[in-house]
Short mmCIF file of C-alpha atoms in Angstrom, two decimals:
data_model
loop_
_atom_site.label_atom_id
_atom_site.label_comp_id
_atom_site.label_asym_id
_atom_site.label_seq_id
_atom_site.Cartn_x
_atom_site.Cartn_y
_atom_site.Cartn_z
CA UNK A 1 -2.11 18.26 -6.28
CA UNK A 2 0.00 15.99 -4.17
CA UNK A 3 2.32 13.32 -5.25
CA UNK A 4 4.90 11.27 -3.79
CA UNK A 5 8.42 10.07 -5.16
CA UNK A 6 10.81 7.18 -4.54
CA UNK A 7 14.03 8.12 -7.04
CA UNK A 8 15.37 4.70 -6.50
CA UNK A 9 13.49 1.88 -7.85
CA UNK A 10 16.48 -0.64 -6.28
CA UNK A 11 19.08 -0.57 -3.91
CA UNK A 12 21.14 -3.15 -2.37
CA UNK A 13 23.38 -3.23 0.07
CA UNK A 14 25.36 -5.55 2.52
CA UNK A 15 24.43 -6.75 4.97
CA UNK A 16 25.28 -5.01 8.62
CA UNK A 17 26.02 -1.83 6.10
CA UNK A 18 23.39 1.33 6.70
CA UNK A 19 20.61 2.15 4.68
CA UNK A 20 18.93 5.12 3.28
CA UNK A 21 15.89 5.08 1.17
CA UNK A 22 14.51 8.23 -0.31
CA UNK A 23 11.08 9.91 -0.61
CA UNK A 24 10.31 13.62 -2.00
CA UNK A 25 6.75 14.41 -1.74
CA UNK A 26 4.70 17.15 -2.93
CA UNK A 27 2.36 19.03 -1.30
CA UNK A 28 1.13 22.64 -0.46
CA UNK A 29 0.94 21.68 3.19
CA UNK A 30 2.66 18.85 5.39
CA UNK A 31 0.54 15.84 5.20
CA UNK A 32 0.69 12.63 7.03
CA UNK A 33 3.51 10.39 6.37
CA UNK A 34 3.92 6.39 6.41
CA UNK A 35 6.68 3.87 4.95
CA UNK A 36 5.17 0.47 4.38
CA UNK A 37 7.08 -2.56 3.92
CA UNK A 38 6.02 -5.39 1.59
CA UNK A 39 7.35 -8.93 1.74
CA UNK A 40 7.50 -11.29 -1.18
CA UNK A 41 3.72 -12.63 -1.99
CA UNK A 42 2.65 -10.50 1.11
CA UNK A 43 0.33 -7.28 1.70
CA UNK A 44 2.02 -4.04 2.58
CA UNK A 45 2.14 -3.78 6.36
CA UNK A 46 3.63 -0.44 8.19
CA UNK A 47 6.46 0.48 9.33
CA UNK A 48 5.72 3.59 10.89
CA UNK A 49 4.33 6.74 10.28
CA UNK A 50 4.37 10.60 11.00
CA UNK A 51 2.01 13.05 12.40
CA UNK A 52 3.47 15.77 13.81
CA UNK A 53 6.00 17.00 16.71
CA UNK A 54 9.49 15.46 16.70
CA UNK A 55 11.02 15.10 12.78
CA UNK A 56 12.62 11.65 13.89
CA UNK A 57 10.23 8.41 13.82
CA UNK A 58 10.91 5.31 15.10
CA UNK A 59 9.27 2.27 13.77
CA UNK A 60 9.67 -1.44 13.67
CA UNK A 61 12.45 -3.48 13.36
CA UNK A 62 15.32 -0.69 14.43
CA UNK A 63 14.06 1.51 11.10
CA UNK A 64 13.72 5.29 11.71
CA UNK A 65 12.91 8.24 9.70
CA UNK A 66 13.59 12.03 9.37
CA UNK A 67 10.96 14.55 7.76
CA UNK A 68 12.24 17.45 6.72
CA UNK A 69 9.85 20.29 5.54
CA UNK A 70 12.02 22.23 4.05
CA UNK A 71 13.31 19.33 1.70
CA UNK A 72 9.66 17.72 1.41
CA UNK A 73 11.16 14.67 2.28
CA UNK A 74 10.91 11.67 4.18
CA UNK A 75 13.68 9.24 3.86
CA UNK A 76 13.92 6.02 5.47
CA UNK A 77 17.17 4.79 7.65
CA UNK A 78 18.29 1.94 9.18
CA UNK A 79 22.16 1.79 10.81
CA UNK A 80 22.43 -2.06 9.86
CA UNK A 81 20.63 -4.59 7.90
CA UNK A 82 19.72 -7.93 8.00
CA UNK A 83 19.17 -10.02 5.00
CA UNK A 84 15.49 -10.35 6.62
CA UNK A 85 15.27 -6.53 5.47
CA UNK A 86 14.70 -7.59 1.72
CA UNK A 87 11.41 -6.49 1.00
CA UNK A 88 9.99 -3.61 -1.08
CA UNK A 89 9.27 -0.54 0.64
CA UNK A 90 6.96 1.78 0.15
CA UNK A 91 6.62 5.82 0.94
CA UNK A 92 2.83 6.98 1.40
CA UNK A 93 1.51 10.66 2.18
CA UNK A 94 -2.11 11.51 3.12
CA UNK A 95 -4.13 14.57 2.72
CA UNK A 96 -7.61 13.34 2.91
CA UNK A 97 -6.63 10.03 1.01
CA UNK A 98 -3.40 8.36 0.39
CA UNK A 99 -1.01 8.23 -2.34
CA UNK A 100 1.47 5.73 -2.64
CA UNK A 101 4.73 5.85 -4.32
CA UNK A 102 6.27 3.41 -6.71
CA UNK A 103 8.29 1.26 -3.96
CA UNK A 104 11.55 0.61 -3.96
CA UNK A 105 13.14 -3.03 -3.80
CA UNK A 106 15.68 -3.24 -1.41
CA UNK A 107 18.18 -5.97 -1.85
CA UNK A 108 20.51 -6.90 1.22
CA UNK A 109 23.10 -9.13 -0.03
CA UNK A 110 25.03 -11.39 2.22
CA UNK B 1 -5.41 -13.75 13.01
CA UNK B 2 -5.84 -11.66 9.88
CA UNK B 3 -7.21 -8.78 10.45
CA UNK B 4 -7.90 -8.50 6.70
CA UNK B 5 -9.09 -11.56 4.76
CA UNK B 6 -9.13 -11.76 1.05
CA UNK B 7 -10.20 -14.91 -1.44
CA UNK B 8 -9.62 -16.37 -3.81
CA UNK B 9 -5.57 -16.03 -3.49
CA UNK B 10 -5.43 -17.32 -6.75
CA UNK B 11 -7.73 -17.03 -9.61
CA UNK B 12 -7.05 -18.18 -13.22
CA UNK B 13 -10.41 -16.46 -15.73
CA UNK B 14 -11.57 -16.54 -19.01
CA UNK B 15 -11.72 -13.31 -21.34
CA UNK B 16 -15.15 -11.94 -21.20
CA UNK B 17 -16.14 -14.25 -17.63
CA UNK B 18 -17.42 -12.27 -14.22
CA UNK B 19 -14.73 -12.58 -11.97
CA UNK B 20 -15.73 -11.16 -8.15
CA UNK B 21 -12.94 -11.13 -5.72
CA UNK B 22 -14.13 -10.75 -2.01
CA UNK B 23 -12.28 -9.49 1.33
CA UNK B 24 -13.61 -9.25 5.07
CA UNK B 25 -11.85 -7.01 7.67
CA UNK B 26 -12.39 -7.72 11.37
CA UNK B 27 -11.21 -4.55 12.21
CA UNK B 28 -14.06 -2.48 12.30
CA UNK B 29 -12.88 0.08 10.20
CA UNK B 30 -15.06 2.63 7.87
CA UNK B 31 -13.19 2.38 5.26
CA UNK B 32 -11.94 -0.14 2.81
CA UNK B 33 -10.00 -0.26 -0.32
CA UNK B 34 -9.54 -2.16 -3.81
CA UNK B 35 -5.51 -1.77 -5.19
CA UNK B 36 -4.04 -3.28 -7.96
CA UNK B 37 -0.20 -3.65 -8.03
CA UNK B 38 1.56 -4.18 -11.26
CA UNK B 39 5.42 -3.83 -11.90
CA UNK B 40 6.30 -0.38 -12.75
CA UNK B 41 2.91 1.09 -11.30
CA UNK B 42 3.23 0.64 -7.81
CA UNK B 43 -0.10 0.34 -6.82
CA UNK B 44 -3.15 1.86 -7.88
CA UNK B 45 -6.30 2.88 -6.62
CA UNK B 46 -9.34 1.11 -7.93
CA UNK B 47 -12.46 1.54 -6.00
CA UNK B 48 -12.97 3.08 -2.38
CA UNK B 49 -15.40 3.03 0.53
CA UNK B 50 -16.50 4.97 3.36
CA UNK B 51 -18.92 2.40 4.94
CA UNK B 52 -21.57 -0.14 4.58
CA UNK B 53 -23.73 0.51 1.26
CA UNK B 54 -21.32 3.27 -0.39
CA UNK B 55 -18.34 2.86 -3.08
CA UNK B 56 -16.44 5.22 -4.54
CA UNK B 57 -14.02 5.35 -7.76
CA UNK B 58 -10.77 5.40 -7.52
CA UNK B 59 -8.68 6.64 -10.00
CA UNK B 60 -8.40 3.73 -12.55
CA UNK B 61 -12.04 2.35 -11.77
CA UNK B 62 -12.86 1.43 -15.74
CA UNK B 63 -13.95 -2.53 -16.14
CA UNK B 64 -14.66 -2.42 -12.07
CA UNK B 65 -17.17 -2.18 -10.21
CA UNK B 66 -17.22 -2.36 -6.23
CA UNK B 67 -19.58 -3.36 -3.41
CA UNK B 68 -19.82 -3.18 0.37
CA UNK B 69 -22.90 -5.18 1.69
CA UNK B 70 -21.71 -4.62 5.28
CA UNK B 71 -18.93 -3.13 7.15
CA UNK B 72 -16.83 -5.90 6.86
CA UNK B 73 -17.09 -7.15 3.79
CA UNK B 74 -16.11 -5.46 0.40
CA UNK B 75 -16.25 -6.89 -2.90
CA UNK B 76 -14.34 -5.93 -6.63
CA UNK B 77 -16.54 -6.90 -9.45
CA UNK B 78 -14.59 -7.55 -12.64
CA UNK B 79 -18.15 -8.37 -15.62
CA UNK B 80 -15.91 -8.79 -18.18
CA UNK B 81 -12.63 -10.05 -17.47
CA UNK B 82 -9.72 -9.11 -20.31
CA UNK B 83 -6.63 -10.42 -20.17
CA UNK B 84 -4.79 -6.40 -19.28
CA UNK B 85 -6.57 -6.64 -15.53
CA UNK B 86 -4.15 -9.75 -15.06
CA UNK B 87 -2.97 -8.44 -12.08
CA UNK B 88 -2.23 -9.10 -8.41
CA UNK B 89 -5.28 -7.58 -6.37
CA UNK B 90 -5.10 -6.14 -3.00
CA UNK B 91 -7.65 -5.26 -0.30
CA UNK B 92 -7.18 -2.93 2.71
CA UNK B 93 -9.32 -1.18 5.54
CA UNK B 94 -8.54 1.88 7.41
CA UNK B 95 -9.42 4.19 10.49
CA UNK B 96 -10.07 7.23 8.31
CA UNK B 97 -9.17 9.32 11.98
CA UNK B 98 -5.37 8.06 11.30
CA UNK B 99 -5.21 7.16 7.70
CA UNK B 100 -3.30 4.41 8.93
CA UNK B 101 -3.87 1.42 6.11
CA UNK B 102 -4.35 -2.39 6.79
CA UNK B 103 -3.61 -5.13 4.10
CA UNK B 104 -5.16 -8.24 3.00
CA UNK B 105 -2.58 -11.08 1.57
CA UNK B 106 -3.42 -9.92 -1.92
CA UNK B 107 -5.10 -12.07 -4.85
CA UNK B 108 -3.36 -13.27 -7.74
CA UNK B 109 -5.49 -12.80 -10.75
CA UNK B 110 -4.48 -14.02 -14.70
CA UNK B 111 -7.00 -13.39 -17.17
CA UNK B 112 -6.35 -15.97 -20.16
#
């Protein structure tokens, strides 16, 4: 069984501060990784996603992430916000299909 | 343009009515997707499908049913609408070679 895990289900921070957001998932082997970002009233769109190779992503909008095996994680960064970053994010992990975690609301204040 | 079309956006129904909500994908992809997202759930799959003329449940697929005509369109069938699938609705497509995900604008359903 796989299954994926945001601890936080908000966060906010100000704005030009850094940002972490968490994601454990669980699986017997490494699947396929994606954050997703959702906008208010909007469909999820990505953010980026991991394969394989190098540990450190880049994606959109100066966001980055690090998988780490051993930790089964995949947390999100960015090393400053915007108040444009206010969204909901999502963590996803595919093995065959995908499984998406509970989101968590990110709040950038000004 | 959208990739990934859905309508209505909005939809107000009646307890017991058929409610059908329909979404077209230009992006060629195999498969497409029916989600439900409701506060404190995340979101939820409903019904799946791998190509023209095959559907597949999801895991909460009870009071839905699914259809894909063609490869672009796919369709979530609600026969009787009650008032606990009041829900926004959410259609995607994918390249099953990446698993890579593309969303529709969602549809905002209230069952009265």
């Amino acid at each position: 069984a796989q299954s994926v895990t945001q601890p936080d289900a908000r966060v906010t921070v100000s704005e030009g501060a850094s940002l972490q957001l968490r994601c454990k998932y669980s699986s017997s082997v490494t699947p396929y990784l994606f954050w997703y970002v959702q906008y208010p009233r909007q469909g999820l769109q990505l953010l980026l996603k991991y394969y394989s190779g190098d540990p450190v992503v880049q994606g959109v909008n100066g966001f980055e992430a690090e998988f780490s095996k051993s930790n089964s994680s995949f947390h999100l960064r960015k090393a400053s916000v915007h108040w444009s970053d206010s969204a909901v994010y999502f963590c996803a992990v595919s093995m065959g299909r995908i499984f998406f975690g509970d989101g968590t609301q990110l709040v950038v204040k000004p | 343009e959208a990739a990934v079309t859905q309508s209505p956006r909005n939809k107000v129904a009646v307890t017991g009515g058929k409610v059908t909500l329909s979404c077209n994908q230009t992006n060629n992809h195999n498969n497409m997707y029916w989600y439900r997202q409701d506060t404190g759930h995340g979101l939820r799959l409903i019904h799946y499908s791998y190509g023209a003329g095959s559907t597949e449940k999801g895991d909460i697929p009870d009071g839905y049913k699914a259809s894909r005509p063609s490869q672009e369109n796919f369709s979530l069938i609600l026969e009787l609408a009650t008032p606990s699938q009041t829900s926004v609705y959410f259609c995607a497509s994918g390249d099953a070679r990446q698993d890579t995900q593309y969303f529709g604008p969602g549809t905002r359903l209230l069952v009265l």
